Amino acid sequence: NAIRLPTPPQMNNHGNYIVSLGNVCRWLGEQAEAMGVEIFPGFAASEVLFHEDGSVKGVATGDMGIGKDGEKKAHYEPGIELHARQTLFAEGCRGHLSKQLMEQFGLREGVDPQTYGIGIKELWEIDPAKHKEGTVVHTTGWPMDRKTYGGSFLYHLENNQVSVGYVVGLDYENPYLSPFEEFQRFKTHTVIAEYFKGGKRISYGARAINEGGLQSIPKLSFPGGALIGCSAGFVNVPKIKGSHTAMKSGMTAAEAVFEWLGQETPEGTEVTAYPERLKQSWVWDELYKVRNIRPSFHKGFFAGFIYSAIDTILLRGRAPWTFRNHDDHSALKPKSQCKPIDYPKPDGEISFDRNSSVFLASTSHEEDQPIHLTLKDAGVPIKINLETYDAPEQRYCPAGVYEIIEGDDGPELQINAQNCVHCKTCDIKDPTQNIVWVTPEGASGPNYPNM
């Protein structure tokens, strides 16, 4: 069954535009280059550079042409250093370098842990008779259980295309849960499946999303640089949107840095005007009003649903309290406390398997390069993850990167790094925090046309 509910004010999309964010970014890149901005696609920032006094000096790009064995190949090219008086880090959610900076400068001291969701998305071309450009559909509830946070979006774009996706909160408890399988099962609901009958799936992708809200935003500035966009975490979770707040943070940082440059301030100092101005902007007010909605679901679906209505309608986001967040990886329970989930097999028409999905992500990695999904301790995946949690990395990864195989000496973890769509879920949800996502060779990863 499906029950139609009144649209929450945060989800009112009248007057908004439905766009491909990838296409918007490409268009913005063209505008920036026309103004003289230099953009270096295909080069990945792999290292933060520091001055002797500890302030940020810039970044270094990764070496190209390193083999899987760590040796230089014939076409080896060393990375280059890029120095700047101020370096703004806009890596997106769970940025590799941003994590290092938070630890280096203690940027998370006094704030809650960041929490996340995994968003899985497909682009479809559907029957023109079922398409209505501008239509927006959101759902919550099924197929999630009452303890697990999740919801969907369905956007009718132009040219008979529909973007459909499902977000699962990564604070889920059951190690047998698979966000990918939950998304595929979601599409089989009679109300949703009707849109896609006779249609064709065009593209697939996945990405982690910040869900911590205001109380999880770290200190934004540090000597020689700052965090902007989803590197810091400005997503408005009830809206399921963060592009507007991310762009505003970048604009605010740019204005503050521009003024700082004109003051001939010594290199390596901190642009404190950026966080001060952002806290005075509409971004902070918007996030303050919704700060309690996502964490209210820690008590379950119905508790969160009821509290969210009270907070939105009666309290108007001005409650004199703030709910706290916890690390997502700590929420996972041992397999002995949970029941396995029996997911239906894909039908190849509405629901699909991982391999065919990854193919549509057009992900590409040079085979002969060091694996960018590293393990702090190679023994942990079997000794702890498999024994205690039944290898949850096989299920939380939406691209089939992690696989338990039978080796000569027993079970082994096989990492199919070439499948990786760079969603960062493994870096977040691994219960032992043993998996570390690092930057692969430049130009590696998924290619998302119209996504």
Short mmCIF file of C-alpha atoms in Angstrom, two decimals:
data_model
loop_
_atom_site.label_atom_id
_atom_site.label_comp_id
_atom_site.label_asym_id
_atom_site.label_seq_id
_atom_site.Cartn_x
_atom_site.Cartn_y
_atom_site.Cartn_z
CA ASN A 1 0.00 0.00 0.00
CA ALA A 2 0.96 3.65 -0.39
CA ILE A 3 -0.42 6.54 1.64
CA ARG A 4 -0.29 10.05 0.26
CA LEU A 5 0.84 12.57 2.90
CA PRO A 6 0.85 16.38 2.98
CA THR A 7 4.09 17.75 1.56
CA PRO A 8 6.42 18.92 4.36
CA PRO A 9 7.38 22.57 3.84
CA GLN A 10 11.06 21.63 3.43
CA MET A 11 10.14 19.43 0.45
CA ASN A 12 8.10 22.04 -1.38
CA ASN A 13 9.82 22.25 -4.77
CA HIS A 14 7.50 24.70 -6.54
CA GLY A 15 9.60 27.16 -8.52
CA ASN A 16 12.71 24.97 -8.44
CA TYR A 17 14.46 23.49 -11.46
CA ILE A 18 15.13 19.79 -12.05
CA VAL A 19 18.65 19.53 -13.48
CA SER A 20 21.55 17.16 -13.88
CA LEU A 21 24.11 18.33 -11.32
CA GLY A 22 26.88 16.84 -13.46
CA ASN A 23 25.78 18.96 -16.41
CA VAL A 24 25.51 22.06 -14.21
CA CYS A 25 29.09 21.52 -13.00
CA ARG A 26 30.36 21.09 -16.54
CA TRP A 27 28.58 24.30 -17.58
CA LEU A 28 29.98 26.18 -14.59
CA GLY A 29 33.43 24.94 -15.53
CA GLU A 30 33.05 26.51 -18.96
CA GLN A 31 31.99 29.82 -17.41
CA ALA A 32 34.97 29.75 -15.05
CA GLU A 33 37.45 29.00 -17.84
CA ALA A 34 35.99 31.86 -19.90
CA MET A 35 36.90 34.14 -16.98
CA GLY A 36 40.50 32.89 -16.90
CA VAL A 37 40.20 30.23 -14.20
CA GLU A 38 42.49 27.26 -14.78
CA ILE A 39 40.86 23.85 -14.27
CA PHE A 40 42.89 20.64 -14.29
CA PRO A 41 40.57 17.67 -14.92
CA GLY A 42 42.26 14.30 -14.80
CA PHE A 43 44.63 15.26 -11.99
CA ALA A 44 43.76 14.13 -8.47
CA ALA A 45 44.96 16.02 -5.40
CA SER A 46 46.55 13.26 -3.33
CA GLU A 47 48.55 15.05 -0.64
CA VAL A 48 48.31 18.18 1.51
CA LEU A 49 51.51 20.24 1.57
CA PHE A 50 52.54 22.14 4.70
CA HIS A 51 54.89 25.01 5.50
CA GLU A 52 57.50 24.51 8.22
CA ASP A 53 55.22 26.31 10.69
CA GLY A 54 52.47 23.73 10.05
CA SER A 55 50.20 25.91 7.93
CA VAL A 56 48.85 24.61 4.63
CA LYS A 57 51.02 25.38 1.62
CA GLY A 58 48.92 23.75 -1.08
CA VAL A 59 48.42 20.28 -2.55
CA ALA A 60 50.34 17.77 -4.62
CA THR A 61 48.75 15.78 -7.42
CA GLY A 62 49.22 12.02 -7.54
CA ASP A 63 51.96 10.33 -9.50
CA MET A 64 50.89 8.79 -12.81
CA GLY A 65 52.28 5.50 -14.09
CA ILE A 66 52.90 3.60 -10.85
CA GLY A 67 52.32 -0.15 -11.15
CA LYS A 68 50.35 -2.37 -8.80
CA ASP A 69 53.69 -3.51 -7.37
CA GLY A 70 54.62 0.08 -6.49
CA GLU A 71 57.29 0.30 -9.19
CA LYS A 72 57.49 3.07 -11.80
CA LYS A 73 56.28 2.08 -15.27
CA ALA A 74 57.71 3.28 -18.60
CA HIS A 75 55.27 6.20 -18.86
CA TYR A 76 55.72 7.35 -15.24
CA GLU A 77 54.99 11.01 -14.55
CA PRO A 78 55.57 12.48 -11.08
CA GLY A 79 52.86 14.56 -9.48
CA ILE A 80 53.17 18.31 -9.32
CA GLU A 81 52.98 20.69 -6.37
CA LEU A 82 50.38 23.46 -6.44
CA HIS A 83 51.09 26.23 -3.94
CA ALA A 84 48.62 28.89 -2.84
CA ARG A 85 48.32 31.54 -0.16
CA GLN A 86 44.95 29.97 0.71
CA THR A 87 43.77 26.49 -0.35
CA LEU A 88 40.03 25.77 -0.30
CA PHE A 89 39.15 22.08 -0.06
CA ALA A 90 35.98 21.09 -1.93
CA GLU A 91 36.33 17.31 -2.21
CA GLY A 92 32.72 16.46 -1.51
CA CYS A 93 31.44 14.15 1.20
CA ARG A 94 34.11 12.25 3.21
CA GLY A 95 37.00 13.86 1.36
CA HIS A 96 40.31 12.01 1.69
CA LEU A 97 42.37 15.16 2.30
CA SER A 98 39.65 16.81 4.36
CA LYS A 99 39.82 13.87 6.80
CA GLN A 100 43.55 14.47 7.22
CA LEU A 101 43.03 18.18 7.80
CA MET A 102 40.36 17.57 10.43
CA GLU A 103 42.80 15.38 12.33
CA GLN A 104 45.81 17.64 11.76
CA PHE A 105 44.09 20.79 13.03
CA GLY A 106 41.55 19.23 15.42
CA LEU A 107 38.66 20.63 13.39
CA ARG A 108 36.14 18.17 14.86
CA GLU A 109 36.84 19.05 18.49
CA GLY A 110 33.67 20.15 20.27
CA VAL A 111 31.28 19.04 17.50
CA ASP A 112 29.32 15.83 16.92
CA PRO A 113 30.62 13.07 14.64
CA GLN A 114 29.50 13.44 11.05
CA THR A 115 26.80 10.97 10.03
CA TYR A 116 26.01 9.81 6.52
CA GLY A 117 23.58 8.19 4.14
CA ILE A 118 24.34 6.26 0.97
CA GLY A 119 22.40 7.52 -2.02
CA ILE A 120 21.96 5.13 -4.95
CA LYS A 121 20.56 6.51 -8.17
CA GLU A 122 19.50 5.45 -11.66
CA LEU A 123 18.58 7.41 -14.76
CA TRP A 124 15.76 5.95 -16.88
CA GLU A 125 14.09 6.69 -20.18
CA ILE A 126 10.40 5.90 -19.73
CA ASP A 127 7.23 5.62 -21.79
CA PRO A 128 6.26 9.18 -22.92
CA ALA A 129 2.68 8.50 -21.80
CA LYS A 130 3.93 8.13 -18.21
CA HIS A 131 6.25 11.11 -18.27
CA LYS A 132 5.29 14.52 -16.89
CA GLU A 133 8.19 16.94 -16.92
CA GLY A 134 8.63 18.67 -13.56
CA THR A 135 6.94 15.99 -11.45
CA VAL A 136 8.65 15.28 -8.10
CA VAL A 137 7.84 12.27 -5.91
CA HIS A 138 9.30 11.52 -2.47
CA THR A 139 8.60 8.45 -0.34
CA THR A 140 9.60 7.22 3.10
CA GLY A 141 9.06 3.96 4.95
CA TRP A 142 9.01 0.78 2.86
CA PRO A 143 11.21 -1.16 2.24
CA MET A 144 13.08 -0.01 5.38
CA ASP A 145 12.20 -1.54 8.74
CA ARG A 146 11.06 0.72 11.57
CA LYS A 147 14.58 1.15 12.94
CA THR A 148 16.28 2.16 9.71
CA TYR A 149 16.22 5.63 8.15
CA GLY A 150 15.57 5.78 4.44
CA GLY A 151 13.67 7.56 1.71
CA SER A 152 13.43 8.01 -2.03
CA PHE A 153 13.27 10.63 -4.74
CA LEU A 154 11.87 10.49 -8.25
CA TYR A 155 12.35 13.44 -10.61
CA HIS A 156 10.86 13.76 -14.11
CA LEU A 157 13.47 15.52 -16.25
CA GLU A 158 13.22 16.45 -19.92
CA ASN A 159 13.31 14.06 -22.91
CA ASN A 160 11.17 11.41 -21.15
CA GLN A 161 13.93 10.83 -18.61
CA VAL A 162 13.37 10.08 -14.92
CA SER A 163 15.94 10.16 -12.14
CA VAL A 164 15.13 7.73 -9.32
CA GLY A 165 17.11 7.09 -6.17
CA TYR A 166 17.04 5.79 -2.64
CA VAL A 167 18.98 7.02 0.41
CA VAL A 168 19.72 4.68 3.33
CA GLY A 169 21.04 6.10 6.60
CA LEU A 170 24.41 4.51 7.34
CA ASP A 171 23.58 4.26 11.03
CA TYR A 172 21.65 1.05 10.29
CA GLU A 173 22.14 -1.86 12.71
CA ASN A 174 21.71 -5.09 10.73
CA PRO A 175 24.97 -6.22 9.04
CA TYR A 176 22.88 -8.21 6.54
CA LEU A 177 21.25 -5.07 5.15
CA SER A 178 22.28 -4.14 1.60
CA PRO A 179 21.48 -0.57 0.51
CA PHE A 180 21.79 -1.66 -3.13
CA GLU A 181 19.27 -4.48 -2.70
CA GLU A 182 16.91 -2.21 -0.76
CA PHE A 183 16.92 0.23 -3.67
CA GLN A 184 16.21 -2.52 -6.18
CA ARG A 185 13.39 -3.82 -3.97
CA PHE A 186 11.97 -0.29 -3.60
CA LYS A 187 11.47 -0.07 -7.37
CA THR A 188 9.27 -3.17 -7.33
CA HIS A 189 6.54 -1.45 -5.29
CA THR A 190 3.44 -1.32 -7.49
CA VAL A 191 3.21 2.49 -7.36
CA ILE A 192 6.87 2.94 -8.35
CA ALA A 193 7.23 0.03 -10.79
CA GLU A 194 4.42 1.41 -12.94
CA TYR A 195 6.64 4.32 -13.99
CA PHE A 196 9.37 2.01 -15.29
CA LYS A 197 7.45 -0.74 -17.07
CA GLY A 198 8.46 -0.58 -20.72
CA GLY A 199 11.30 1.81 -19.90
CA LYS A 200 15.06 1.54 -20.23
CA ARG A 201 17.72 2.09 -17.58
CA ILE A 202 20.43 4.44 -18.89
CA SER A 203 22.84 5.11 -16.04
CA TYR A 204 23.68 4.13 -12.46
CA GLY A 205 25.66 5.71 -9.63
CA ALA A 206 26.10 5.97 -5.87
CA ARG A 207 27.52 8.50 -3.43
CA ALA A 208 27.68 9.02 0.31
CA ILE A 209 25.77 12.05 1.62
CA ASN A 210 26.39 14.09 4.78
CA GLU A 211 23.46 13.80 7.20
CA GLY A 212 24.89 15.18 10.45
CA GLY A 213 23.53 18.68 10.05
CA LEU A 214 24.55 21.79 11.95
CA GLN A 215 25.86 19.99 15.05
CA SER A 216 28.33 17.98 12.94
CA ILE A 217 29.87 20.85 10.96
CA PRO A 218 33.59 21.06 11.86
CA LYS A 219 35.65 24.20 12.35
CA LEU A 220 35.80 25.55 8.82
CA SER A 221 39.05 27.53 8.64
CA PHE A 222 42.64 26.71 9.54
CA PRO A 223 46.06 28.26 8.84
CA GLY A 224 46.41 28.42 5.08
CA GLY A 225 43.01 27.14 4.03
CA ALA A 226 39.39 26.22 4.65
CA LEU A 227 36.75 23.55 4.05
CA ILE A 228 33.84 24.35 1.75
CA GLY A 229 30.80 22.48 0.44
CA CYS A 230 30.25 18.85 1.36
CA SER A 231 33.83 18.55 2.61
CA ALA A 232 32.37 20.32 5.65
CA GLY A 233 28.80 19.00 5.40
CA PHE A 234 26.04 21.54 4.70
CA VAL A 235 23.28 19.19 3.50
CA ASN A 236 19.74 20.10 4.54
CA VAL A 237 18.55 16.54 5.20
CA PRO A 238 14.76 17.17 5.21
CA LYS A 239 15.11 18.93 1.85
CA ILE A 240 17.43 16.16 0.57
CA LYS A 241 19.47 19.00 -0.90
CA GLY A 242 22.88 20.48 -0.30
CA SER A 243 24.00 22.04 -3.59
CA HIS A 244 22.57 25.44 -2.69
CA THR A 245 24.29 25.55 0.71
CA ALA A 246 27.54 24.17 -0.73
CA MET A 247 27.64 26.89 -3.39
CA LYS A 248 26.90 29.59 -0.83
CA SER A 249 29.77 28.36 1.35
CA GLY A 250 32.11 28.57 -1.64
CA MET A 251 30.92 32.06 -2.53
CA THR A 252 31.32 33.22 1.07
CA ALA A 253 34.81 31.73 1.32
CA ALA A 254 35.83 33.32 -2.00
CA GLU A 255 34.68 36.77 -0.87
CA ALA A 256 36.48 36.44 2.46
CA VAL A 257 39.71 35.21 0.85
CA PHE A 258 39.58 37.96 -1.78
CA GLU A 259 39.45 40.61 0.94
CA TRP A 260 42.20 38.81 2.88
CA LEU A 261 44.48 38.84 -0.17
CA GLY A 262 44.07 42.60 -0.46
CA GLN A 263 45.24 43.13 3.11
CA GLU A 264 48.76 41.79 2.46
CA THR A 265 48.42 39.47 5.45
CA PRO A 266 51.34 37.07 6.08
CA GLU A 267 51.17 33.72 4.29
CA GLY A 268 49.71 30.84 6.27
CA THR A 269 47.34 32.82 8.45
CA GLU A 270 43.70 31.86 8.93
CA VAL A 271 40.79 33.55 7.13
CA THR A 272 38.43 33.67 10.11
CA ALA A 273 36.07 36.01 8.25
CA TYR A 274 34.78 33.06 6.21
CA PRO A 275 33.16 31.04 9.03
CA GLU A 276 32.04 34.25 10.74
CA ARG A 277 30.19 35.42 7.63
CA LEU A 278 28.73 32.01 6.89
CA LYS A 279 27.27 31.87 10.40
CA GLN A 280 25.55 35.19 9.70
CA SER A 281 24.11 33.98 6.38
CA TRP A 282 20.86 32.20 5.56
CA VAL A 283 22.80 28.89 5.42
CA TRP A 284 23.27 28.74 9.19
CA ASP A 285 19.69 29.76 9.90
CA GLU A 286 18.32 27.16 7.47
CA LEU A 287 20.42 24.36 8.96
CA TYR A 288 19.67 25.44 12.54
CA LYS A 289 15.93 25.07 12.00
CA VAL A 290 16.23 21.45 10.80
CA ARG A 291 19.09 20.32 13.06
CA ASN A 292 16.92 17.97 15.14
CA ILE A 293 14.97 16.24 12.38
CA ARG A 294 17.48 13.63 11.18
CA PRO A 295 18.77 12.66 14.67
CA SER A 296 15.18 12.27 15.90
CA PHE A 297 15.00 9.12 13.76
CA HIS A 298 17.66 7.46 15.94
CA LYS A 299 14.68 6.39 18.08
CA GLY A 300 12.94 4.72 15.14
CA PHE A 301 10.75 5.68 12.19
CA PHE A 302 7.54 6.55 14.03
CA ALA A 303 9.28 8.49 16.81
CA GLY A 304 11.22 10.48 14.24
CA PHE A 305 8.16 11.06 12.07
CA ILE A 306 6.08 12.38 14.98
CA TYR A 307 8.88 14.53 16.39
CA SER A 308 9.66 16.00 12.95
CA ALA A 309 6.03 17.09 12.56
CA ILE A 310 6.04 18.73 16.01
CA ASP A 311 9.41 20.40 15.43
CA THR A 312 8.39 21.72 12.01
CA ILE A 313 4.79 22.80 12.66
CA LEU A 314 4.74 23.79 16.33
CA LEU A 315 8.34 24.57 17.30
CA ARG A 316 9.33 25.93 13.87
CA GLY A 317 12.86 24.61 14.36
CA ARG A 318 13.44 26.77 17.43
CA ALA A 319 13.45 24.04 20.10
CA PRO A 320 15.68 24.92 23.09
CA TRP A 321 17.51 21.59 22.73
CA THR A 322 19.75 19.93 20.17
CA PHE A 323 19.84 16.17 19.57
CA ARG A 324 23.28 14.57 19.28
CA ASN A 325 24.85 12.33 16.62
CA HIS A 326 27.09 9.27 16.86
CA ASP A 327 29.51 7.55 14.48
CA ASP A 328 27.68 5.40 11.92
CA HIS A 329 30.13 2.50 12.09
CA SER A 330 29.47 2.06 15.82
CA ALA A 331 25.77 1.33 15.16
CA LEU A 332 26.39 -2.00 13.41
CA LYS A 333 25.41 -5.01 15.54
CA PRO A 334 27.09 -8.44 15.52
CA LYS A 335 25.54 -11.02 13.20
CA SER A 336 24.50 -13.08 16.23
CA GLN A 337 22.01 -10.35 17.17
CA CYS A 338 20.46 -9.96 13.70
CA LYS A 339 18.51 -11.95 11.14
CA PRO A 340 19.72 -12.43 7.56
CA ILE A 341 17.62 -10.63 4.94
CA ASP A 342 16.31 -12.66 2.01
CA TYR A 343 16.30 -10.29 -0.97
CA PRO A 344 14.35 -11.18 -4.14
CA LYS A 345 16.32 -12.00 -7.25
CA PRO A 346 16.45 -9.21 -9.87
CA ASP A 347 14.04 -9.54 -12.76
CA GLY A 348 16.23 -7.70 -15.28
CA GLU A 349 13.40 -5.31 -16.14
CA ILE A 350 12.77 -3.22 -13.01
CA SER A 351 15.42 -4.60 -10.64
CA PHE A 352 19.01 -5.49 -11.53
CA ASP A 353 22.22 -7.00 -10.17
CA ARG A 354 25.39 -5.14 -9.18
CA ASN A 355 27.51 -6.11 -12.18
CA SER A 356 25.09 -4.77 -14.78
CA SER A 357 24.64 -1.65 -12.66
CA VAL A 358 28.37 -0.93 -12.35
CA PHE A 359 28.65 -1.28 -16.13
CA LEU A 360 26.20 1.64 -16.47
CA ALA A 361 28.32 3.77 -14.10
CA SER A 362 31.02 3.72 -16.81
CA THR A 363 33.63 3.39 -14.08
CA SER A 364 37.20 3.08 -15.27
CA HIS A 365 40.47 2.42 -13.44
CA GLU A 366 43.89 1.61 -14.84
CA GLU A 367 44.25 -2.06 -13.89
CA ASP A 368 47.97 -1.85 -13.17
CA GLN A 369 47.99 0.73 -10.37
CA PRO A 370 48.14 0.50 -6.57
CA ILE A 371 44.78 -0.39 -5.02
CA HIS A 372 43.17 2.78 -3.68
CA LEU A 373 41.12 0.89 -1.08
CA THR A 374 43.70 0.24 1.59
CA LEU A 375 43.61 -1.84 4.78
CA LYS A 376 45.29 -0.77 8.00
CA ASP A 377 45.47 -4.43 9.03
CA ALA A 378 45.07 -7.13 6.37
CA GLY A 379 43.92 -9.67 8.96
CA VAL A 380 40.93 -7.71 10.29
CA PRO A 381 38.47 -8.47 7.42
CA ILE A 382 38.55 -12.18 8.26
CA LYS A 383 39.37 -12.22 11.99
CA ILE A 384 36.77 -9.61 12.94
CA ASN A 385 34.53 -8.51 10.07
CA LEU A 386 33.76 -12.00 8.79
CA GLU A 387 33.65 -13.72 12.17
CA THR A 388 31.63 -11.05 13.99
CA TYR A 389 29.61 -9.29 11.26
CA ASP A 390 29.57 -11.84 8.39
CA ALA A 391 31.63 -9.53 6.14
CA PRO A 392 29.24 -6.57 5.83
CA GLU A 393 31.50 -4.91 3.22
CA GLN A 394 30.07 -7.39 0.71
CA ARG A 395 26.65 -5.80 1.24
CA TYR A 396 27.15 -2.11 2.05
CA CYS A 397 29.27 -1.56 -1.06
CA PRO A 398 26.92 -0.72 -3.98
CA ALA A 399 29.48 -1.76 -6.61
CA GLY A 400 30.57 -5.28 -5.64
CA VAL A 401 34.10 -4.20 -4.74
CA TYR A 402 34.47 -6.48 -1.71
CA GLU A 403 34.17 -10.24 -2.02
CA ILE A 404 35.00 -13.12 0.33
CA ILE A 405 36.65 -15.92 -1.65
CA GLU A 406 38.09 -19.27 -0.61
CA GLY A 407 41.90 -19.18 -0.73
CA ASP A 408 44.52 -21.84 -0.13
CA ASP A 409 44.56 -21.10 3.60
CA GLY A 410 40.86 -20.37 4.07
CA PRO A 411 38.61 -17.39 3.37
CA GLU A 412 40.19 -14.21 2.00
CA LEU A 413 38.94 -10.72 1.21
CA GLN A 414 39.24 -9.92 -2.49
CA ILE A 415 39.10 -6.21 -3.39
CA ASN A 416 37.81 -5.56 -6.92
CA ALA A 417 38.99 -1.96 -6.95
CA GLN A 418 38.22 -1.56 -10.66
CA ASN A 419 34.49 -1.64 -9.78
CA CYS A 420 34.69 1.28 -7.34
CA VAL A 421 32.29 4.18 -7.98
CA HIS A 422 33.98 6.37 -5.34
CA CYS A 423 30.96 6.55 -3.04
CA LYS A 424 33.14 6.36 0.15
CA THR A 425 30.67 4.07 1.97
CA CYS A 426 33.39 1.57 2.93
CA ASP A 427 35.49 4.33 4.51
CA ILE A 428 32.44 5.28 6.60
CA LYS A 429 30.62 2.06 7.52
CA ASP A 430 33.46 -0.41 8.09
CA PRO A 431 32.83 -1.42 11.73
CA THR A 432 36.54 -1.57 12.57
CA GLN A 433 37.46 1.55 10.54
CA ASN A 434 40.11 -0.59 8.90
CA ILE A 435 39.34 0.42 5.29
CA VAL A 436 40.82 3.71 4.13
CA TRP A 437 39.84 5.19 0.76
CA VAL A 438 42.78 7.02 -0.84
CA THR A 439 43.06 8.83 -4.13
CA PRO A 440 43.52 6.58 -7.19
CA GLU A 441 45.37 7.64 -10.31
CA GLY A 442 43.94 10.78 -11.92
CA ALA A 443 40.97 10.33 -14.29
CA SER A 444 39.98 7.08 -12.56
CA GLY A 445 36.43 6.48 -11.39
CA PRO A 446 32.87 6.69 -12.67
CA ASN A 447 31.72 8.84 -15.59
CA TYR A 448 28.20 10.16 -15.06
CA PRO A 449 26.56 11.65 -18.18
CA ASN A 450 23.31 13.49 -17.32
CA MET A 451 23.44 12.26 -13.70
#
